[in-house]
XYZ file of C-alpha atoms in Angstrom:
133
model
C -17.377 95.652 7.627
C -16.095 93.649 5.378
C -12.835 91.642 6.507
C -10.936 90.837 3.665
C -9.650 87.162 3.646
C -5.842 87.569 2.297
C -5.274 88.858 5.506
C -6.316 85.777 7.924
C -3.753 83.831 8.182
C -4.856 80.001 7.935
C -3.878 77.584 10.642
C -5.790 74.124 10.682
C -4.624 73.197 7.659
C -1.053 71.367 7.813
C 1.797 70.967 5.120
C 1.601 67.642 3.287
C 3.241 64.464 5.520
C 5.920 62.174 3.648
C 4.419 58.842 4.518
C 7.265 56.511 3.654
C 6.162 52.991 1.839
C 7.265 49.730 3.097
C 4.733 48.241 1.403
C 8.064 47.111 -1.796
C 10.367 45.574 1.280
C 6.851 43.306 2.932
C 6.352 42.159 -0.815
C 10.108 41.094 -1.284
C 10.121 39.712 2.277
C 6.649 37.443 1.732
C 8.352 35.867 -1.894
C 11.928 35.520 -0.211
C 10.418 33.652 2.596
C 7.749 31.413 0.561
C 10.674 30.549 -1.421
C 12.907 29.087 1.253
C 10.454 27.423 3.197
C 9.108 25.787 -0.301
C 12.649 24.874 -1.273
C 13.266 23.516 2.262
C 9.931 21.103 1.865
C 11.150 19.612 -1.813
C 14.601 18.908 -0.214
C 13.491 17.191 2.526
C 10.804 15.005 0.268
C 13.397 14.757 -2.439
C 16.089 13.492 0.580
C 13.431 11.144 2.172
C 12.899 9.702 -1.006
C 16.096 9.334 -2.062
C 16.903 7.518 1.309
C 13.961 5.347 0.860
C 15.194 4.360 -3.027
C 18.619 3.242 -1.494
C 17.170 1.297 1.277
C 15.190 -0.509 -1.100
C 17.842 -1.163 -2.981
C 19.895 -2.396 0.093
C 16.932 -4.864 0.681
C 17.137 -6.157 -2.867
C 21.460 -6.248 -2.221
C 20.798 -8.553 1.107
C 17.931 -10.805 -0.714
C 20.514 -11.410 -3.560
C 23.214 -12.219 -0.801
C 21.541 -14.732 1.311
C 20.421 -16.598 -1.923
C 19.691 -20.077 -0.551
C 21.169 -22.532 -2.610
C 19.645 -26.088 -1.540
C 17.073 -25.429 -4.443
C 19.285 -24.660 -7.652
C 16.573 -23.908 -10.242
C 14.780 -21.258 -7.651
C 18.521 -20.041 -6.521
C 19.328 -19.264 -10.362
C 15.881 -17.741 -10.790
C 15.914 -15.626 -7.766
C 19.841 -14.474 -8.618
C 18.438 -13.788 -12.044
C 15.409 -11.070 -11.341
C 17.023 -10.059 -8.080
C 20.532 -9.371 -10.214
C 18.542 -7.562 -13.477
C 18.168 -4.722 -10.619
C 21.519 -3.764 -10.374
C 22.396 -4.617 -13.824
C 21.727 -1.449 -15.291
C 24.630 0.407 -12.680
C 26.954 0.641 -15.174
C 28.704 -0.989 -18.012
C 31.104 -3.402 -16.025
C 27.705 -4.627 -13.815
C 25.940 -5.195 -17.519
C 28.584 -7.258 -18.441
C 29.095 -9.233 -15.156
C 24.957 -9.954 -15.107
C 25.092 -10.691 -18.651
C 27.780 -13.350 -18.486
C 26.296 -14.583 -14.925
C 22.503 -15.252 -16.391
C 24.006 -16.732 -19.782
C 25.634 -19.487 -16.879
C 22.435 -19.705 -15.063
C 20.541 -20.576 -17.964
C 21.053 -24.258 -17.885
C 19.850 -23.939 -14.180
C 16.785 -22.645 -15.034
C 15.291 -24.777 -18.034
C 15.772 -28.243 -17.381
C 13.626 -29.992 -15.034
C 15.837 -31.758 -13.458
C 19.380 -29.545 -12.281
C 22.210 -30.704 -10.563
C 23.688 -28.317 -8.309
C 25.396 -24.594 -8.972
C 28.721 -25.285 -10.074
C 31.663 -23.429 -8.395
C 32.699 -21.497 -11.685
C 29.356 -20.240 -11.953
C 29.327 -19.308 -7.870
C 32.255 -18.066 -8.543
C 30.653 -15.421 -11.085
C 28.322 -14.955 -8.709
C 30.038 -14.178 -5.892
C 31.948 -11.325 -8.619
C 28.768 -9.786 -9.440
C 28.310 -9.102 -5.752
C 31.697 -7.520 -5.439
C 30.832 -5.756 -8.166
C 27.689 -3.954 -6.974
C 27.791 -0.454 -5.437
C 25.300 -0.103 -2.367
């Protein structure tokens, strides 16, 4: 007796699952997040940095402020290198430096100096006005 197979109907063998793939949404979800957490690092550094440039910069505004004057040919060198940093600001700063070291100038070369006139304090005093800290 031969028992034909057509007629056993098959039962351990299920229909296909749908397995549904996240796998696109993790991907997109792992590059969206790396992305804002790296962004969020370089704007901090880049803010911290930034904050640190203008403090320097406020440092280099107070040392040029509280210029002692007793010595003139070290005040007139000090305004000089201290002022060249602020110099490049914009054009009105260029010119105010420019015509402020051209006065200083006679301060600075002769071995003997009398002391900083009030015209050319008087520039100076401008070129601090002028600056933007």
């Amino acid at each position: 007796m031969r028992v034909q197979m057509a007629d056993i109907p098959v039962n351990d063998i299920a229909p296909l699952a749908e397995v549904n793939d996240y796998s696109i949404y993790l991907f997109a979800g792992a590059v969206t997040s790396f992305v804002v957490v790296s962004l969020s690092i370089l704007f901090f550094i880049l803010k911290k940095w930034r904050n640190r440039l203008l403090s320097e910069r406020r440092l280099d505004y107070k040392k040029l402020e509280s210029i002692d004057f007793s010595d003139p040919k070290k005040a007139a060198y000090a305004i000089s290198t201290l002022g060249y940093r602020f110099a490049a600001d914009n054009e009105r700063t260029e010119k105010a430096y420019h015509n402020l070291f051209e006065r200083l100038a006679k301060y600075k070369y002769a071995p003997n100096v009398e002391p900083i006139d009030q015209e050319t304090l008087g520039y100076y005093r401008l070129y601090l006005e002028i600056i933007d800290v």
